[in-house]
Short mmCIF file of C-alpha atoms and ligand atoms in Angstrom, two decimals:
data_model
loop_
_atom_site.label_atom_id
_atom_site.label_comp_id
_atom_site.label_asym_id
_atom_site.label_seq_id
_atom_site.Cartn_x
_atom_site.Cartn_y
_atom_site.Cartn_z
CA UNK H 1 10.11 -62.05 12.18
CA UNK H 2 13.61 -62.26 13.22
CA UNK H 3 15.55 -59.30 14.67
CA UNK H 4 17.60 -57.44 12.21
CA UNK H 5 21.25 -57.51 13.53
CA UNK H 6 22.48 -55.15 10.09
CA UNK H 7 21.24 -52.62 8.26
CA UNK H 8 22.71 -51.71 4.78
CA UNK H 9 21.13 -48.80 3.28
CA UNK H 10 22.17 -47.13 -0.16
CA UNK H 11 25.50 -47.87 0.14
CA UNK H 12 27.99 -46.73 -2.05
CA UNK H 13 31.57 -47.11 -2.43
CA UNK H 14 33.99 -45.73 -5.54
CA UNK H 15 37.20 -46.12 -6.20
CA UNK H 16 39.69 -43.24 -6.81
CA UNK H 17 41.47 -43.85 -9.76
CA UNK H 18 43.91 -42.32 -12.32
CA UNK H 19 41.88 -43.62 -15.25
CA UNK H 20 38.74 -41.82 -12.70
CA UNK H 21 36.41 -43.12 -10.05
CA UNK H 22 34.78 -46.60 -10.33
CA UNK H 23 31.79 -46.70 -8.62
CA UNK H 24 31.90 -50.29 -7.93
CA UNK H 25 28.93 -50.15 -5.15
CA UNK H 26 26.14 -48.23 -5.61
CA UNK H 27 23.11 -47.52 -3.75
CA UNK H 28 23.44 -51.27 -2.18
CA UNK H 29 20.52 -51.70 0.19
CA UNK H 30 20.03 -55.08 2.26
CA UNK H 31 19.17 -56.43 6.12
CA UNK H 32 20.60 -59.50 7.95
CA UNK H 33 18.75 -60.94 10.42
CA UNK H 34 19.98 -63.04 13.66
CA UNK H 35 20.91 -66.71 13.22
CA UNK H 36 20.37 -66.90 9.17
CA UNK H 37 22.59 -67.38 6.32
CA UNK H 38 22.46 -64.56 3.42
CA UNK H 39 24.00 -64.96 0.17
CA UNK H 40 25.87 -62.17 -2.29
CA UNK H 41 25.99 -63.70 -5.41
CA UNK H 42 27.32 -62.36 -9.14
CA UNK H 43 29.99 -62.37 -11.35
CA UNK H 44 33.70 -60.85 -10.63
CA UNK H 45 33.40 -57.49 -10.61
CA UNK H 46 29.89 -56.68 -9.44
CA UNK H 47 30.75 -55.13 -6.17
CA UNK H 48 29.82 -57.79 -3.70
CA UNK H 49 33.67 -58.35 -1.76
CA UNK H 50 33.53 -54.50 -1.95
CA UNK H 51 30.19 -54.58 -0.38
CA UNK H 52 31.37 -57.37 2.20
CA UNK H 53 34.69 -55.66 3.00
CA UNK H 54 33.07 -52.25 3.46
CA UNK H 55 31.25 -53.86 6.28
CA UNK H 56 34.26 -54.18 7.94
CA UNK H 57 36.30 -51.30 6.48
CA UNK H 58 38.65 -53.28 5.20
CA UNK H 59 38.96 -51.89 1.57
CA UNK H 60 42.35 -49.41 1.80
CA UNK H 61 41.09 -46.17 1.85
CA UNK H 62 42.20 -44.17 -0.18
CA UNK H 63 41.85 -45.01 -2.59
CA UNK H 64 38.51 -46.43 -1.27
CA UNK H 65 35.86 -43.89 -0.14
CA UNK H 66 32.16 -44.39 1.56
CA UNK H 67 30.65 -41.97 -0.81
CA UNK H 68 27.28 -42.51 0.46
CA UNK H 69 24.61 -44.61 2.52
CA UNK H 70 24.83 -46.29 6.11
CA UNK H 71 25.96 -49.35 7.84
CA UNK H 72 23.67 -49.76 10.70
CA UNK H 73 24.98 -52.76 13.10
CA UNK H 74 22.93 -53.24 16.08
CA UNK H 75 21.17 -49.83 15.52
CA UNK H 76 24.59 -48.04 15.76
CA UNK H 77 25.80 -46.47 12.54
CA UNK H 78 29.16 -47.60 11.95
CA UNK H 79 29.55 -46.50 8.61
CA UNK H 80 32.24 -43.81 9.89
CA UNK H 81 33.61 -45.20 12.96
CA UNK H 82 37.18 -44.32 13.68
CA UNK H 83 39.57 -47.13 12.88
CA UNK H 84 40.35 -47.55 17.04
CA UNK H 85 36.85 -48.20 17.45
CA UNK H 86 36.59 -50.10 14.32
CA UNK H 87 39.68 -52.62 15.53
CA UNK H 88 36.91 -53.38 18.54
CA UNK H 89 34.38 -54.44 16.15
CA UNK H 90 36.72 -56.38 14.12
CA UNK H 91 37.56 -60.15 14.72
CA UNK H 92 35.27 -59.62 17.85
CA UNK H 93 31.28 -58.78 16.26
CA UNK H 94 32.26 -59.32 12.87
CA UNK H 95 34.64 -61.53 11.60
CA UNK H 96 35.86 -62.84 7.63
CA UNK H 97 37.11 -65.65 6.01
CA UNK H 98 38.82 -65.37 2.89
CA UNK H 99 39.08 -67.51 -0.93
CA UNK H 100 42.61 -68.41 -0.06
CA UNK H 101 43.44 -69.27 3.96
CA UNK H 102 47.34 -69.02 2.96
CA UNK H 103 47.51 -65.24 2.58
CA UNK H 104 45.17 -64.83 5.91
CA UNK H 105 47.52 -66.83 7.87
CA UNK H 106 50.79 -65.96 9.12
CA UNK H 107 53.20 -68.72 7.99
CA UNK H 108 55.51 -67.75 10.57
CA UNK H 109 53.41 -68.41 13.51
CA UNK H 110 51.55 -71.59 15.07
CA UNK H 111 48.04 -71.93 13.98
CA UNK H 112 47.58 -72.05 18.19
CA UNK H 113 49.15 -68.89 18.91
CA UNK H 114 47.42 -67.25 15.84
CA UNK H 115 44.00 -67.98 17.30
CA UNK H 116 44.87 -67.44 20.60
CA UNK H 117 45.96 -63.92 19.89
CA UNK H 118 42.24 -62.70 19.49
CA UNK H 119 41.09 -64.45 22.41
CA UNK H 120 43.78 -62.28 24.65
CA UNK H 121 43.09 -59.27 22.77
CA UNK H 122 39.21 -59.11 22.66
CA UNK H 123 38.03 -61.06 25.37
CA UNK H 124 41.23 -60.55 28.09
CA UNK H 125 41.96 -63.87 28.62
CA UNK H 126 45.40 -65.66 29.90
CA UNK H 127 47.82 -67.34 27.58
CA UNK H 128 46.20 -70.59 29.47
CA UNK H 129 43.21 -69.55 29.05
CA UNK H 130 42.86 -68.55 25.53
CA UNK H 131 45.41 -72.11 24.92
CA UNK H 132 41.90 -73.77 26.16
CA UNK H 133 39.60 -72.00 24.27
CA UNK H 134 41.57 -72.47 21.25
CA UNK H 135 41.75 -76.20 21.26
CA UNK H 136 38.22 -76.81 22.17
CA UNK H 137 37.91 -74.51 18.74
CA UNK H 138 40.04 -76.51 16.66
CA UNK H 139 38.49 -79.77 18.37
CA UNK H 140 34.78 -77.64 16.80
CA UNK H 141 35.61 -77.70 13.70
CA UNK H 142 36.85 -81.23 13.44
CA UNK H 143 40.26 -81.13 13.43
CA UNK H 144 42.00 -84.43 14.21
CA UNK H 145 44.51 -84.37 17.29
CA UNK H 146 43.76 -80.62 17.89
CA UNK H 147 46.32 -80.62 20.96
CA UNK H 148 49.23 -81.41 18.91
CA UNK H 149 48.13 -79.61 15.48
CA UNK H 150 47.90 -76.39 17.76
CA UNK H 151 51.87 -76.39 17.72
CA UNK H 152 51.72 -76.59 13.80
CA UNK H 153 52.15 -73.88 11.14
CA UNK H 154 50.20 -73.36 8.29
CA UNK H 155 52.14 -75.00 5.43
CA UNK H 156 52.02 -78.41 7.63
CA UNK H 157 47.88 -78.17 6.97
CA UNK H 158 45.94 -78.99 4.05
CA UNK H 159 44.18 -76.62 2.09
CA UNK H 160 40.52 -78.09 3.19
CA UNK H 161 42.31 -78.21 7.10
CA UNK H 162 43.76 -74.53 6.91
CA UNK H 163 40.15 -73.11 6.12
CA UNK H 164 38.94 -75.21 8.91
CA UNK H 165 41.73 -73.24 11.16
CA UNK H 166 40.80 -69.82 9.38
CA UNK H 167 37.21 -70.43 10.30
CA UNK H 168 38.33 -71.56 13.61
CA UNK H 169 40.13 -67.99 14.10
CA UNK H 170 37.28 -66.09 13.06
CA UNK H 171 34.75 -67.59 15.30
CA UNK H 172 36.67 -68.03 18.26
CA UNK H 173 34.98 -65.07 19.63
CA UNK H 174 32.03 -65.79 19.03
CA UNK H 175 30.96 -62.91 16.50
CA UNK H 176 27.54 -61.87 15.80
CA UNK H 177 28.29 -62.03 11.65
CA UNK H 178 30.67 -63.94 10.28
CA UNK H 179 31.05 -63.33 6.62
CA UNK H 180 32.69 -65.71 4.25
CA UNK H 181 34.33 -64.33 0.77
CA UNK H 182 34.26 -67.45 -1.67
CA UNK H 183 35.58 -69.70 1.38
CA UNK H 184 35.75 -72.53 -0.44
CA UNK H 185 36.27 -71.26 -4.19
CA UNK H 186 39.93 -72.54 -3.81
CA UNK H 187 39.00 -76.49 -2.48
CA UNK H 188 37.69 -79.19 -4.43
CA UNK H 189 34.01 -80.04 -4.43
CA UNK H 190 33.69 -83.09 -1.53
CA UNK H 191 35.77 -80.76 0.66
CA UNK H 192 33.97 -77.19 -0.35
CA UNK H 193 30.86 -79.42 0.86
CA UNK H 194 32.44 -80.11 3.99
CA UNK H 195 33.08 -76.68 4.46
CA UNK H 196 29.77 -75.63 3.63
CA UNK H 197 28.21 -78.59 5.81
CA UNK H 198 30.81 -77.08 8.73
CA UNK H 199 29.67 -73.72 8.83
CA UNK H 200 25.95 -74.16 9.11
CA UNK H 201 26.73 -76.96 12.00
CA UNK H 202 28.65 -74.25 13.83
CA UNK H 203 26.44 -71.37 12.76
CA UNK H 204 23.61 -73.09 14.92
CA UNK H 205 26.20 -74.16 17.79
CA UNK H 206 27.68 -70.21 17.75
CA UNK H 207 24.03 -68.54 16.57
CA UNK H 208 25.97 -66.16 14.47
CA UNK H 209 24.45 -64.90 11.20
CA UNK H 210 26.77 -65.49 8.23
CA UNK H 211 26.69 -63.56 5.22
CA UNK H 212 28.38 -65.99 2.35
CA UNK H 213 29.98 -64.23 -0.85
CA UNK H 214 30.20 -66.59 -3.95
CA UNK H 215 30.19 -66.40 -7.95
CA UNK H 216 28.47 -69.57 -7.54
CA UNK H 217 24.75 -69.89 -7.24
CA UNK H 218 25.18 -74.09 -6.66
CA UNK H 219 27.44 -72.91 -3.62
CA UNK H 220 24.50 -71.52 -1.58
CA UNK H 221 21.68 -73.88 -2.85
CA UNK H 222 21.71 -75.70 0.49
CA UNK H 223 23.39 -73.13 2.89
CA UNK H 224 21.40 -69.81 2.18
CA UNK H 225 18.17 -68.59 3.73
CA UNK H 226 18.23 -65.41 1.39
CA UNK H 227 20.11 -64.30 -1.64
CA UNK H 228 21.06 -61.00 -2.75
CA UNK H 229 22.11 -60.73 -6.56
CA UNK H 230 24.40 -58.22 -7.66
CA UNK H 231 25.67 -56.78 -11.37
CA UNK H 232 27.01 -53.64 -11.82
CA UNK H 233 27.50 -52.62 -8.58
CA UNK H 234 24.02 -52.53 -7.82
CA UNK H 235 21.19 -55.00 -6.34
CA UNK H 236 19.45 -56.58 -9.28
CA UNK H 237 17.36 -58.85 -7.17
CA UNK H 238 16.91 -60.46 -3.73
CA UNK H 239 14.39 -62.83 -1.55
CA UNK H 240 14.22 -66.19 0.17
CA UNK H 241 16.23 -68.80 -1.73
CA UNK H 242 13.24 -70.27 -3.19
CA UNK H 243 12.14 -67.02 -4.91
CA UNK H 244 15.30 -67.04 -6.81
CA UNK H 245 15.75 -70.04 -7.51
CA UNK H 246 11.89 -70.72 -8.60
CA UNK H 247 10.44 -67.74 -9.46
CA UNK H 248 13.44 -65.26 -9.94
CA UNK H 249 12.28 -62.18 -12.16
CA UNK H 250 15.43 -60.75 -13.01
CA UNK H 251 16.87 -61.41 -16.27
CA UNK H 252 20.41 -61.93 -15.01
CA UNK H 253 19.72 -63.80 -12.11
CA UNK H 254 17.82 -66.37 -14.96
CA UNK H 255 21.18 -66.59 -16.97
CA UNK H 256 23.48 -67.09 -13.32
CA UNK H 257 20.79 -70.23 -13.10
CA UNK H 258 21.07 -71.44 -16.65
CA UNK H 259 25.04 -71.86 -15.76
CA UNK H 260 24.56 -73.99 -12.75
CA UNK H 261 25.07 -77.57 -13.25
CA UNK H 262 21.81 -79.31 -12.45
CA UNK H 263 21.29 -83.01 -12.75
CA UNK H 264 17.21 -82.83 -13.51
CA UNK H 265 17.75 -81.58 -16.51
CA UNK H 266 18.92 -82.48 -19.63
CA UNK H 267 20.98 -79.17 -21.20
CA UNK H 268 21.69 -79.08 -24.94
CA UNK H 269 24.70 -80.81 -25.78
CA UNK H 270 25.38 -81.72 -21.90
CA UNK H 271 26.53 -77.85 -22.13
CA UNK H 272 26.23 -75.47 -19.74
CA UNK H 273 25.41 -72.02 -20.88
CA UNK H 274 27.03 -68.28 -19.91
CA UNK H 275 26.10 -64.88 -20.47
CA UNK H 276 27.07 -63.56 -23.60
CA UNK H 277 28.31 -59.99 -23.34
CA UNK H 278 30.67 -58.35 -20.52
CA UNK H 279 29.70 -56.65 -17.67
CA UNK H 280 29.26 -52.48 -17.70
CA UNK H 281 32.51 -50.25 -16.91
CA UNK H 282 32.22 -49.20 -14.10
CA UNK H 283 33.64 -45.75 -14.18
CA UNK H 284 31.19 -44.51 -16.74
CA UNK H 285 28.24 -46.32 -15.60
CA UNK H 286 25.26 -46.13 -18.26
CA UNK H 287 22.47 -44.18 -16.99
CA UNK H 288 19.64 -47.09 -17.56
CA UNK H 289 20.08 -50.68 -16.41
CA UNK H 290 23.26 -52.42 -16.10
CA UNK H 291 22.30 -55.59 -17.32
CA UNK H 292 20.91 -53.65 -20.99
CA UNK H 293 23.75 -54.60 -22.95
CA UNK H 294 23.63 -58.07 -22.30
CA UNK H 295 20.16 -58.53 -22.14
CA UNK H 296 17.41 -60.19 -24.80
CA UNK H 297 14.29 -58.37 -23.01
CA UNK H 298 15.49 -55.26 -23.14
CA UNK H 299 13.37 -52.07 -23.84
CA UNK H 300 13.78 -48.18 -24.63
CA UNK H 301 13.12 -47.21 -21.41
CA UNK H 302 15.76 -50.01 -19.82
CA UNK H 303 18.86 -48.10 -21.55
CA UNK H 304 17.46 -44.34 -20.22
CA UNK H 305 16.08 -45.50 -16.72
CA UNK H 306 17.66 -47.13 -14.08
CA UNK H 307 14.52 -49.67 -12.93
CA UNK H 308 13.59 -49.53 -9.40
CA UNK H 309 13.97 -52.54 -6.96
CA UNK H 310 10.02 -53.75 -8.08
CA UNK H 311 8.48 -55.64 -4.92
CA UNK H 312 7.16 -58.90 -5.76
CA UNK H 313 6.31 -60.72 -2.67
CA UNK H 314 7.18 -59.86 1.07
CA UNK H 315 10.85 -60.02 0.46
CA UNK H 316 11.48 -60.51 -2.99
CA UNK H 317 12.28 -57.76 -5.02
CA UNK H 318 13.48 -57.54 -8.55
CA UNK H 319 15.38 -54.10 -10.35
CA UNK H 320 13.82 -54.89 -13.82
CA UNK H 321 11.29 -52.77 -15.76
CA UNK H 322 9.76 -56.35 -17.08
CA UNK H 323 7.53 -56.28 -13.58
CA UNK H 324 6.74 -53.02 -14.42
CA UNK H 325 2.80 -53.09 -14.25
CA UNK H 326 2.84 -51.65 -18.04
CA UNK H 327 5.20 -54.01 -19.43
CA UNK H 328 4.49 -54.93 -22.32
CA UNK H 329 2.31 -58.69 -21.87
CA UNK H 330 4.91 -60.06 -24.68
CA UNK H 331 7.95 -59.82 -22.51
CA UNK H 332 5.66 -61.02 -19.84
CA UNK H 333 4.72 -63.73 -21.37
CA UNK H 334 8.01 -64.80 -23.03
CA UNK H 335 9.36 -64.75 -19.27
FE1 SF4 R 401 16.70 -56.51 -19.19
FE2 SF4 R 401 15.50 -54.15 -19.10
FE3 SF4 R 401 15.19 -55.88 -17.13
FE4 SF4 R 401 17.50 -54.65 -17.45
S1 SF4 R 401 15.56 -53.70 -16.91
S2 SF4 R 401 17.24 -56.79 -17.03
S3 SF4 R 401 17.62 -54.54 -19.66
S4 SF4 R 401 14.51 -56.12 -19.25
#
C-alpha cells in the first residue's frame, strides 16, 4: 500500500447565508495517497470545489466556515492553520488549477514573471535563477519557443496554451498535490485530451498526487486511479476506477454512467440519458438520503435514514441502503 499523503475526515463546510446556512459539505471523508490520481466527480452543486478549495482554504470565510472534521496533510492537521502559515502551504505543497486560466492569470503581467514569482517566494531563488527554472517549466509542458513566450502575456496565448502556463505555475514548485477544478471543462475535446495526457506525463516526472474535480465521469476514465462520487454534499460512493465504473452500487453514480457517451453501446435513439429530478436544497437538507427524490429504488427507510458508507470490497464503498444485508432481494436483483 501506498503512503497516505492526506487525510480528509468528516469534513464539513456551510455556508452563512441570509436565506440560512447551506451545508454544502458534509461529513466528507476520503485519503490520497502518494503518486496517484483521485477523482471528485458529481453534478454542480454537490460540494466537491467546496471540498477541493477547503483543502486549501480558499473558500472566503465568512461567509465560509469549517464547521466540523479534519484535514490531515502529512499527519499535521491543517484544518485550522493560520492564514501566514497557510500562505506556506499554498502554491508550495499544494497547488490548483482552475476551469478558466484567464481569471487565474494576471493579464497585466508576463506569463515569465508570473511563474517566476513563486519560485522567489517559496523556494528563495534569484530573478536568474527562478528565469531558469521557469523556462525549463514552460519547455515541460510543451510549450513551443518557451524563451520568447516567457516575455508574453496571457491574452497573446491560446486557451489550450494558457492552461498549459497555469499548470506550469502550479507545479513549478514541485507540490506534493496538485488539484485540478474542471481544468479542461472550458477547451475543446482533442485539446482537454492533451491536457489530460499532460498532466499524468508530468505527474510521473514531478511524483505529485493530483486530485482532479470534474462533472464529467468520461473526463477521468483514463486519468483516475480512484473516484470519489459526491451528491448532496455528501460521499455517495468511492473505490478504484474499475469498481465504479463496473460494478458501481450506488444508484446515482449508475445514472452519472448512463450520461456518458460510450461508443460500445448502442443507446435508444443515439440519446444520451440524465437524471430526472433536481438535486436536494441544501439548506434544509432531508434527514434520509439525498439521492431519495430522484431515485427509482427507493425505500421507507431511504427518506428517514441517512445510509451509511456500506463497504463492498477493500476500497469500495457505497452510501445506499440497497447493500444493506436485508434489502429486499427484489431491489437486489433489479440492480
Ligand atoms: Fe436510492 Fe435509497 Fe439508495 Fe438513496 S439509499 S440511492 S434512495 S435506494
Amino acid at each position: 500500500m501506498r503512503e497516505r499523503i492526506l487525510a480528509v475526515n468528516k469534513l464539513q463546510v456551510s455556508f452563512n447565508t441570509y436565506a440560512g446556512e447551506v451545508q454544502a459539505v458534509r461529513d466528507v471523508t476520503f485519503d490520497l495517497y502518494k503518486g496517484e490520481t483521485l477523482a471528485i466527480v458529481g453534478e454542480s452543486g454537490c460540494g466537491k470545489s467546496v471540498t477541493a478549495k477547503s483543502l486549501m482554504r480558499l473558500n472566503p470565510e465568512p461567509p465560509a466556515v469549517i464547521k466540523g472534521g479534519e484535514i490531515i496533510f502529512e499527519n499535521r492537521d491543517i484544518t485550522n492553520l493560520k492564514e501566514k502559515e497557510m500562505q506556506r502551504i499554498r502554491g508550495s505543497q499544494i497547488s490548483m488549477i482552475f476551469q478558466d486560466p484567464m481569471t487565474s492569470l494576471n493579464p497585466t503581467m508576463t506569463v515569465g514573471r508570473q511563474i517566476t514569482e513563486g519560485l522567489k517566494k517559496h523556494q528563495k531563488l534569484t530573478e536568474v535563477e527562478a528565469q531558469k527554472v521557469a523556462i525549463q517549466m514552460l519547455k515541460l509542458v510543451q510549450i513551443p519557443n518557451a524563451e520568447s513566450r516567457f516575455k508574453e502575456y496571457p491574452h497573446q496565448f491560446s486557451g489550450g496554451m494558457r492552461q498549459r502556463v497555469m499548470i506550469a505555475m502550479a507545479l513549478v514548485c514541485n507540490p506534493k498535490i496538485l488539484i485540478a477544478d474542471e481544468p479542461t471543462t472550458a477547451l475543446d475535446v482533442t485539446i482537454q485530451a492533451q491536457i489530460l495526457e499532460l498532466m499524468k506525463e508530468l505527474q510521473n516526472k514531478i511524483d505529485t498526487s493530483i486530485i482532479l474535480i470534474t462533472h464529467d465521469l468520461g473526463v477521468v476514465a483514463h486519468i483516475a486511479e480512484r473516484i470519489v462520487v459526491m451528491y448532496g454534499g455528501k460521499v455517495v460512493e468511492k473505490g478504484r476506477s474499475e469498481d465504479i465504473f463496473y460494478r458501481s452500487k450506488h444508484p446515482y453514480t449508475w445514472g452519472l454512467l448512463k450520461s456518458v457517451p460510450r461508443l460500445d453501446i448502442k443507446r435508444n435513439a443515439g440519446r444520451l440519458s440524465s437524471i430526472e429530478g433536481t438535486p436536494p436544497d441544501l439548506l434544509a437538507p432531508p434527514p434520509g438520503c439525498p439521492f431519495a427524490d430522484r431515485c427509482q429504488y427507493a425505500m421507507k427507510i431511504c427518506r428517514i435514514e441517512m445510509p451509511p458508507m456500506f463497504e463492498i470490497y477493500q476500497l469500495h464503498g457505497a452510501a445506499c441502503w440497497i447493500n444493506h444485508p436485508q434489502a429486499p432481494t427484489k431491489v437486489k436483483e433489479e440492480v
